[in-house]
XYZ file of C-alpha atoms in Angstrom:
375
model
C -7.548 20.176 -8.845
C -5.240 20.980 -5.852
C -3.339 18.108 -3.770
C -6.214 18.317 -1.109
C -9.017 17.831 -3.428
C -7.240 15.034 -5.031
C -6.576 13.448 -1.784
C -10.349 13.512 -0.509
C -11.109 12.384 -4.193
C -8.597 9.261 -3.879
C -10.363 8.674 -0.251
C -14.048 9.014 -1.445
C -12.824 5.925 -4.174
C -11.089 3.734 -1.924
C -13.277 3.804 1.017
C -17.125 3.210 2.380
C -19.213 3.362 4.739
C -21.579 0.907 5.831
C -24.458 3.109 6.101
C -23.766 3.634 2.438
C -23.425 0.452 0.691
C -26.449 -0.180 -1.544
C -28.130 -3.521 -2.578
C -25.612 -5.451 -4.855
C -22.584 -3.653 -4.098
C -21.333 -6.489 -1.796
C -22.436 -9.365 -0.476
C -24.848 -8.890 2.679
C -22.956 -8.633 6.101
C -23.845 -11.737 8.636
C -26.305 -11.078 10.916
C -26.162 -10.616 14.708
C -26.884 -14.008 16.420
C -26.037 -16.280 13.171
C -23.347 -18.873 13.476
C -20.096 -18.881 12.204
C -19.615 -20.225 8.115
C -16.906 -22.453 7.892
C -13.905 -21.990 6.264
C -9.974 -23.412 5.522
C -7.643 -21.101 4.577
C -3.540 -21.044 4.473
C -2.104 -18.737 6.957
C 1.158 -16.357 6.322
C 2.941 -18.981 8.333
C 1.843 -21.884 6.204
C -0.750 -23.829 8.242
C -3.947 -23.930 6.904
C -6.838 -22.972 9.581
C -10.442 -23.539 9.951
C -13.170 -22.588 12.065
C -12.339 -26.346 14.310
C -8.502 -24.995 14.166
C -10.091 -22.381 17.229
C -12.041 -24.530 19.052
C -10.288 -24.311 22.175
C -11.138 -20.744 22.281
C -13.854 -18.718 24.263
C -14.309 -16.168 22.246
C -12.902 -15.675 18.763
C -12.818 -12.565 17.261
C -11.973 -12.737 13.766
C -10.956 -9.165 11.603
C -10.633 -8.573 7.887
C -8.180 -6.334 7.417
C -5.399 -6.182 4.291
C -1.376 -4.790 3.888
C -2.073 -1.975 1.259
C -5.415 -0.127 3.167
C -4.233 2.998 5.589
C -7.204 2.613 8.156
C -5.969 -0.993 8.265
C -2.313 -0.367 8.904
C -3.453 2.267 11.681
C -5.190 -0.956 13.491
C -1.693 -3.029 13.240
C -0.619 -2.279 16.297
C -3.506 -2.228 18.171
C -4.794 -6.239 16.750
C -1.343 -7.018 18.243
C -1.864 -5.149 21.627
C -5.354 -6.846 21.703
C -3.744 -9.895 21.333
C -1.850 -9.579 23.797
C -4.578 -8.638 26.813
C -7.145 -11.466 25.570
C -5.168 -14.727 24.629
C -4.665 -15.518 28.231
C -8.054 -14.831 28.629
C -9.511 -17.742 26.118
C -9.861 -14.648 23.214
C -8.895 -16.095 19.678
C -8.228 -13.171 17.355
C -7.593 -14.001 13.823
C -6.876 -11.464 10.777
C -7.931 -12.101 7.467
C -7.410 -10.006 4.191
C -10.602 -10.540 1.833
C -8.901 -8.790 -0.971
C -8.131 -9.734 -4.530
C -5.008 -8.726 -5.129
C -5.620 -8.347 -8.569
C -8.320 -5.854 -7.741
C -6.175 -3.058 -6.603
C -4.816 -0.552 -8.341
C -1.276 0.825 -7.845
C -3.138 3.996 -7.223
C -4.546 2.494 -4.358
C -1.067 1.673 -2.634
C 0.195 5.579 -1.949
C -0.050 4.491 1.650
C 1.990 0.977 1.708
C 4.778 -0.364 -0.002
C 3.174 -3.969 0.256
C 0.314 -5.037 -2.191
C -2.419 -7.583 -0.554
C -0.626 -11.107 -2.341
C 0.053 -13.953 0.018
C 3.712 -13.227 -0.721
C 3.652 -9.917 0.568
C 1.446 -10.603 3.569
C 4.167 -12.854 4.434
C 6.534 -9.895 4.246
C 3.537 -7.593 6.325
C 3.595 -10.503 9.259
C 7.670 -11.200 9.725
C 7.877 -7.046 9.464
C 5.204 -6.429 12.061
C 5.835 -9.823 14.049
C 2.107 -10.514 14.278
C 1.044 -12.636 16.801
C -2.342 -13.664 15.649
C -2.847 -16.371 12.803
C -3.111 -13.601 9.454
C -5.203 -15.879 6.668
C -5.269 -15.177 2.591
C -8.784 -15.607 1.191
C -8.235 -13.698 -2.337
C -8.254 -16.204 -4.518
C -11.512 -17.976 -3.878
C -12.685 -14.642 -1.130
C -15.263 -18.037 -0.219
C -14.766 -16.834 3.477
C -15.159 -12.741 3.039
C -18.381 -13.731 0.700
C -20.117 -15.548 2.866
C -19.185 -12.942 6.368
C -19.785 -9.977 3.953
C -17.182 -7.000 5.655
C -17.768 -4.226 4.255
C -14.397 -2.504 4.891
C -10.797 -3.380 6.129
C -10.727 -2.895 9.156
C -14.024 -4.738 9.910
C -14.403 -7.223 13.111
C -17.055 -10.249 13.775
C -16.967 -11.184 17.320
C -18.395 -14.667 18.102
C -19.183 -16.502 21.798
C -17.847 -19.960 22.607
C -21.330 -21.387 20.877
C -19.788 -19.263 17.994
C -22.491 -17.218 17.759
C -22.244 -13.686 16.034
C -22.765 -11.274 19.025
C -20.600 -8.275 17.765
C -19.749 -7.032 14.458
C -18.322 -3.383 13.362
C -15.360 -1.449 14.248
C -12.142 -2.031 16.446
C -12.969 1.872 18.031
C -13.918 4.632 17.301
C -10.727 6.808 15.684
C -8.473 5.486 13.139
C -5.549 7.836 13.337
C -3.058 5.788 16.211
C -1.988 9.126 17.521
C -4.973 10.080 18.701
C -6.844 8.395 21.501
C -10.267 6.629 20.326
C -13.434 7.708 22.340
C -15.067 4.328 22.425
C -13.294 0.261 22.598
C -16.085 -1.208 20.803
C -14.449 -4.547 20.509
C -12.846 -4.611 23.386
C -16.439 -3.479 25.503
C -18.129 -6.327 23.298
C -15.331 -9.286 24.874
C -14.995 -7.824 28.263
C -19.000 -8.491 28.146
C -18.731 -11.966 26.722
C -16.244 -12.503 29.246
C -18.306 -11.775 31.795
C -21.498 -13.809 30.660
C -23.069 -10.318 29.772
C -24.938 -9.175 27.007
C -22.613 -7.487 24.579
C -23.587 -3.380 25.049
C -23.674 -2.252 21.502
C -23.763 -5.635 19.287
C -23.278 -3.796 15.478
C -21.807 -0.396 14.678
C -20.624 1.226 10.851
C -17.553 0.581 9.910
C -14.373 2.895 8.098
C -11.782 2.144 5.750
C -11.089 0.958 2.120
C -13.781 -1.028 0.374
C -13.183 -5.018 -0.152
C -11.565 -5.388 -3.364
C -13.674 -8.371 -4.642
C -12.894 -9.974 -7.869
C -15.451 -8.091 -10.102
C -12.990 -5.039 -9.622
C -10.018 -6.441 -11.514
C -11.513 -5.039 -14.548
C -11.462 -1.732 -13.682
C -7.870 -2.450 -12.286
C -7.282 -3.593 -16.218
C -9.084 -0.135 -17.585
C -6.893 2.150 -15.041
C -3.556 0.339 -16.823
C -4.858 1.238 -19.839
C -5.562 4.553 -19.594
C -2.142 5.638 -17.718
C -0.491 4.112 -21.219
C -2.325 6.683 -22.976
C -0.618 9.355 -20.410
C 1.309 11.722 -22.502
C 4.925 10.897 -22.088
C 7.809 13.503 -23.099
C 11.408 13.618 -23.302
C 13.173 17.388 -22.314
C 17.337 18.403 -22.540
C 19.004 19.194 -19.749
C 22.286 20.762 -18.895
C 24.432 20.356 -16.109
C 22.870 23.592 -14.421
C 19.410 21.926 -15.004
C 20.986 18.343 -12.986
C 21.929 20.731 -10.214
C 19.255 22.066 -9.989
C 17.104 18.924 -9.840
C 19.345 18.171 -6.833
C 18.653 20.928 -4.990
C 14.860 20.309 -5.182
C 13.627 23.732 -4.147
C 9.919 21.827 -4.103
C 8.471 21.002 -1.085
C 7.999 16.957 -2.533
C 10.272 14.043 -1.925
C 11.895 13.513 -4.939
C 13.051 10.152 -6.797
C 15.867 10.345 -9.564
C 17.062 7.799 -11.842
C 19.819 7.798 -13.873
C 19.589 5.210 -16.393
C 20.405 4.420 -20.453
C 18.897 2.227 -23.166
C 21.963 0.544 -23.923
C 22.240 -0.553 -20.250
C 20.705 -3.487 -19.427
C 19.751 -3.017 -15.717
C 18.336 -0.128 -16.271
C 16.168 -1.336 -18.932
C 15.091 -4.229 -16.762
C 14.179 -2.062 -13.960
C 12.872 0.930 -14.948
C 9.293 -0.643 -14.665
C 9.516 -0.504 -10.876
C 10.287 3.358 -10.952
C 6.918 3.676 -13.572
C 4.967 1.575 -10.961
C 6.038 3.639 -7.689
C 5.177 6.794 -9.475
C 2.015 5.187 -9.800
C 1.320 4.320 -6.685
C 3.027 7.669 -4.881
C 2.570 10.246 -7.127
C -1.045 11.656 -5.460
C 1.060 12.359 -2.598
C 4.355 14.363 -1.739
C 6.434 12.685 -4.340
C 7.399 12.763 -7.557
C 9.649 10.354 -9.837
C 12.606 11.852 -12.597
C 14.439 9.843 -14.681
C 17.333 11.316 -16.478
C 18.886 9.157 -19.464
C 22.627 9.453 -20.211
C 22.583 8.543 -23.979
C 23.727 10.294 -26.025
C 21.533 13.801 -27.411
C 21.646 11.884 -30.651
C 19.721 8.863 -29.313
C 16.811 10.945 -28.088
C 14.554 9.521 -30.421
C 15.649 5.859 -28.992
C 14.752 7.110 -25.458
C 11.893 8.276 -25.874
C 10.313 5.225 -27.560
C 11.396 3.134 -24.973
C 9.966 5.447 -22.262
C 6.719 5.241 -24.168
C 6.549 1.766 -24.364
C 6.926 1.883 -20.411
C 4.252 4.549 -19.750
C 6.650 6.688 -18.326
C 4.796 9.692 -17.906
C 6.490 11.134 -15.807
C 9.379 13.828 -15.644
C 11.610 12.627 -18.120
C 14.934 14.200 -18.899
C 18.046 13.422 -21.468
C 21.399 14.876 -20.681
C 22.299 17.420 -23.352
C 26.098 16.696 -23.709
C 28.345 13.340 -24.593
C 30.509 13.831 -21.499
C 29.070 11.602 -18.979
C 31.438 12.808 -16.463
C 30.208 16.218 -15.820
C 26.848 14.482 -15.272
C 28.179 12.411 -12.746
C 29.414 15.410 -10.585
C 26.510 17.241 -11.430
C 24.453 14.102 -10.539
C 26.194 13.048 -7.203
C 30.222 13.654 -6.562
C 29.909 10.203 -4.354
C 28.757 8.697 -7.306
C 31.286 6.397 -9.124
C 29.717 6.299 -13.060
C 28.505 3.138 -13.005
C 24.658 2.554 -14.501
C 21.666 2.640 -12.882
C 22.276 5.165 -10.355
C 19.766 5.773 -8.203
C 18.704 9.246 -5.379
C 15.941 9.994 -3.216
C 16.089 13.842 -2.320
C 14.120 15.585 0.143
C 13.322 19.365 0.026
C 15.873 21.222 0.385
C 18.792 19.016 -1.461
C 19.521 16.452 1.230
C 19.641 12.836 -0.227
C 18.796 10.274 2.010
C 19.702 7.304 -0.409
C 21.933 6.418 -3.001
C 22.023 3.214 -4.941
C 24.581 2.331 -7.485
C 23.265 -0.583 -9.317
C 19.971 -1.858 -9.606
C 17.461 -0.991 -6.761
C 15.798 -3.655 -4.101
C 12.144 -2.380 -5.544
C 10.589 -3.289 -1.740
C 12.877 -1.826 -0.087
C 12.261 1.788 -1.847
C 8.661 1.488 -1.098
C 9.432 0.881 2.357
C 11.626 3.807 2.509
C 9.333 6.177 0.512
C 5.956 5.822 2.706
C 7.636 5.298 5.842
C 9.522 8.919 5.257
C 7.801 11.574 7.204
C 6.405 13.471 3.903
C 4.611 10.262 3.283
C 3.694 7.878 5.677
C 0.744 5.409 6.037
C -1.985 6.771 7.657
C -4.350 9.581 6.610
């Protein structure tokens, strides 16, 4: 299976269509003209909102949407630009993230470095300055059960009688570079605005399923089955380091230098096993190289199977550290973990001497132009 196959395979999985969903997939998707279901949730800023919390509002449109899904990040920008033409205007828009975050699989975060916790929606709001009110519901998803979205993005557009009048997409492209054909949410409140009939009151919606509760299990079998990953442990010489660094592949490319006798890097090297997880479908691809000693090859590899560490694994073939750290990195003082992220062609574009800041990576991995966040 080539990259591009695997990519529309990973898409296919993580995304649906609302012509498609069948009868007990998901819960059914409120009706046009029903009223709003309550609900009290706890915002990213702390408050805790309900449906009264917005009754000062006209209109309130109110999206579930999530951190981790592409389609979702590509709307970012745009909730906040809608935002800002409608709040004068009496428009309430709220964002809500339906997802379990125990439901999603790391393989279903090669386009974010955030997962879909209240934590890290926290992180998602202060990052991207939101200026709507962004609301957990995974723990109980009471809220996303009884609205029934069928994707993230997916919008419900209510009058001041809160009234369902429009429910479907933002518009009609995903991709933020390219200009969308159709404002569907934005023709639905200009209408409303205007005492008008909203023109088109439902249309299908794109992006990455709802991860509902029922899917953790399947987030428990995926674990299980990348433990069972074949993991190996190859020698390498200081012409084989060198050569790592000049990463002739066209793939960005994250080394990590680490030993079982050193603590950090023992501690830490589960973060490097879960961003090859989550990045390895795309351009990327995680080495570790361990600086024990050739006699303690047997040691290493143990511990990198008790990790899962299935990836590239290498073990430098000779007791004198210090040609591995000029083979490794001349700016590199010795000290354990040292960590590189290469592109293609040799350049590194970070170096970290101690132990890594795990979000920060991620951030720096899918915002770099080989990766990014958007299909």
């Amino acid at each position: 299976m080539n990259r591009k196959q695997f990519l529309l395979l990973l898409l296919c999985a993580s995304t649906t269509f609302a012509a498609f969903s069948m009868p007990g997939d998901q819960p059914k998707t409120l009706a046009i003209g029903s009223s709003a279901p309550q609900f009290s949730l706890k915002g990213t800023d702390g408050k805790t909102y309900t449906l009264q919390s917005f009754k000062g509002a006209k209109i309130l449109a109110l999206v579930f949407t999530c951190n981790h899904c592409p389609t979702a990040q590509a709307y970012e920008d745009r909730l906040i630009q809608l935002t800002k033409d409608y709040a004068a205007k009496g428009v309430a828009i709220v964002a809500i993230s339906p997802n379990d975050p125990k439901a999603v699989r790391l393989d279903e975060l090669g386009y974010s470095d955030l997962n879909d916790s209240y934590a890290e929606m926290k992180i998602r709001a202060k990052e991207k300055s939101f200026n709507f009110p962004y609301l957990y519901d995974g723990d109980t998803q009471a809220m996303s059960l009884a609205y029934g979205p069928v994707a993230t993005p997916h919008v419900f557009i209510f009058d001041a009688d809160r009234k369902l009048r429009y429910q479907g997409r933002i518009d009609d492209v995903e991709n933020p570079a390219k200009k969308p054909n159709t404002h569907d949410a934005r023709n639905a409140l200009d209408a409303l605005l205007q005492g008008s009939a909203v023109p088109v009151a439902a249309t299908k919606v794109f992006g990455c399923s709802v991860k509902w509760a029922e899917k953790e299990e399947g987030n428990k079998k995926a674990m299980e089955q990348w433990m069972k990953e074949p993991v190996a442990l190859e020698s390498i010489d200081e012409a084989g380091v060198k050569e790592l660094l000049e990463n002739k592949g066209d793939k960005l490319r994250l080394i990590n230098v680490w030993a079982t006798w050193c603590g950090p890097c023992v501690i830490e090297f589960p973060d490097f096993v879960a961003i090859n997880r989550m990045y390895r479908g795309r351009d990327f691809e995680f080495i570790s190289v361990s600086a024990d000693s050739p006699e303690k090859r047997d040691k290493a590899l143990k511990f990198l199977k008790e990790k899962g560490a299935s990836n590239k694994n290498y073990i430098f073939n000779q007791d004198d550290k210090y040609k591995l750290i000029e083979a490794i990195d001349p700016q590199w003082g010795g000290a354990l973990p040292y960590t590189i992220l290469v592109e293609p062609g040799g350049k590194i574009v970070y170096r970290k001497q101690a132990t890594i800041n795990p979000q920060a990576l991620k951030k720096m991995i899918v915002d770099h132009q080989l990766i990014g966040r958007v299909y």
